[in-house]
Amino acid sequence: MAYWDWFGDGRVAVADIGLACCVVEFEAASLGRTRVAEPPPEATIAIVVAGTVTDAVAPLVRDIVANQPRPPVVISFSACACAGGPYWDSSVVTKGVDQLLEVDHYIPGCPPPPGSLHAVLEGL
Ligand code: SF4
């Protein structure tokens, strides 16, 4: 999986799990940032869950987070990832990624603006 050295100083390495339209907002936020194959050794790792989590992909999401080199900060990015979004009443949609994982930061919105992700990352 690829990471972004978000501030270019090795402090915060960010990866996304892009599941639906909100991945476009993540891509917008990451424009111009440095992509790296591995997180820098001292970096805080942040995993951004962007979009609609379904019950089918939920185990994969959990595995990706569990297999990080060190425990990551988990950011739930989108109304969908926070609570199911407009699909909250679908029988196949997980009603929030916090049903699988401990979430550190919630960024709701359909979609949330890219700057809202940057603001959270600045605080890490
Ligand atoms: S919150 Fe809205 S824009 Fe984002 S993935 Fe869900 S439906 Fe798409």
PDB file of C-alpha atoms and ligand atoms in Angstrom, residues 19-23 25 50-52 77-81 84-87 109-112, ligand 1:
ATOM      1  CA  LEU A  19     -14.207   2.827  -0.846  1.00  0.00           C
ATOM      2  CA  ALA A  20     -16.523   5.231  -2.666  1.00  0.00           C
ATOM      3  CA  CYS A  21     -16.903   8.798  -3.905  1.00  0.00           C
ATOM      4  CA  CYS A  22     -15.145  10.379  -0.917  1.00  0.00           C
ATOM      5  CA  VAL A  23     -11.865   8.991  -2.182  1.00  0.00           C
ATOM      6  CA  GLU A  25     -11.878  14.307  -1.731  1.00  0.00           C
ATOM      7  CA  ALA A  50     -12.849   7.266   2.829  1.00  0.00           C
ATOM      8  CA  GLY A  51     -16.300   6.254   1.752  1.00  0.00           C
ATOM      9  CA  THR A  52     -18.899   3.585   2.203  1.00  0.00           C
ATOM     10  CA  PHE A  77     -13.619  10.410   6.564  1.00  0.00           C
ATOM     11  CA  SER A  78     -17.181  10.839   5.259  1.00  0.00           C
ATOM     12  CA  ALA A  79     -20.732  10.511   6.462  1.00  0.00           C
ATOM     13  CA  CYS A  80     -20.641   6.990   5.060  1.00  0.00           C
ATOM     14  CA  ALA A  81     -17.590   5.899   7.040  1.00  0.00           C
ATOM     15  CA  GLY A  84     -23.450   4.758   6.805  1.00  0.00           C
ATOM     16  CA  GLY A  85     -24.251   8.119   5.213  1.00  0.00           C
ATOM     17  CA  PRO A  86     -27.134   8.152   2.771  1.00  0.00           C
ATOM     18  CA  TYR A  87     -27.041   4.356   2.737  1.00  0.00           C
ATOM     19  CA  GLY A 109     -19.888  15.295   5.508  1.00  0.00           C
ATOM     20  CA  CYS A 110     -21.224  14.102   2.195  1.00  0.00           C
ATOM     21  CA  PRO A 111     -18.629  14.749   1.096  1.00  0.00           C
ATOM     22  CA  PRO A 112     -16.390  16.438   3.659  1.00  0.00           C
TER      23      PRO A 112
HETATM   24  S1  SF4 B   1     -20.376  10.451   2.275  1.00  0.00           S
HETATM   25 FE1  SF4 B   1     -21.440  10.982   0.370  1.00  0.00          FE
HETATM   26  S2  SF4 B   1     -19.804  11.550  -1.064  1.00  0.00           S
HETATM   27 FE2  SF4 B   1     -18.844  10.381   0.623  1.00  0.00          FE
HETATM   28  S3  SF4 B   1     -18.788   8.230  -0.020  1.00  0.00           S
HETATM   29 FE3  SF4 B   1     -20.706   8.557   1.118  1.00  0.00          FE
HETATM   30  S4  SF4 B   1     -22.237   9.051  -0.461  1.00  0.00           S
HETATM   31 FE4  SF4 B   1     -20.197   9.341  -1.377  1.00  0.00          FE
END
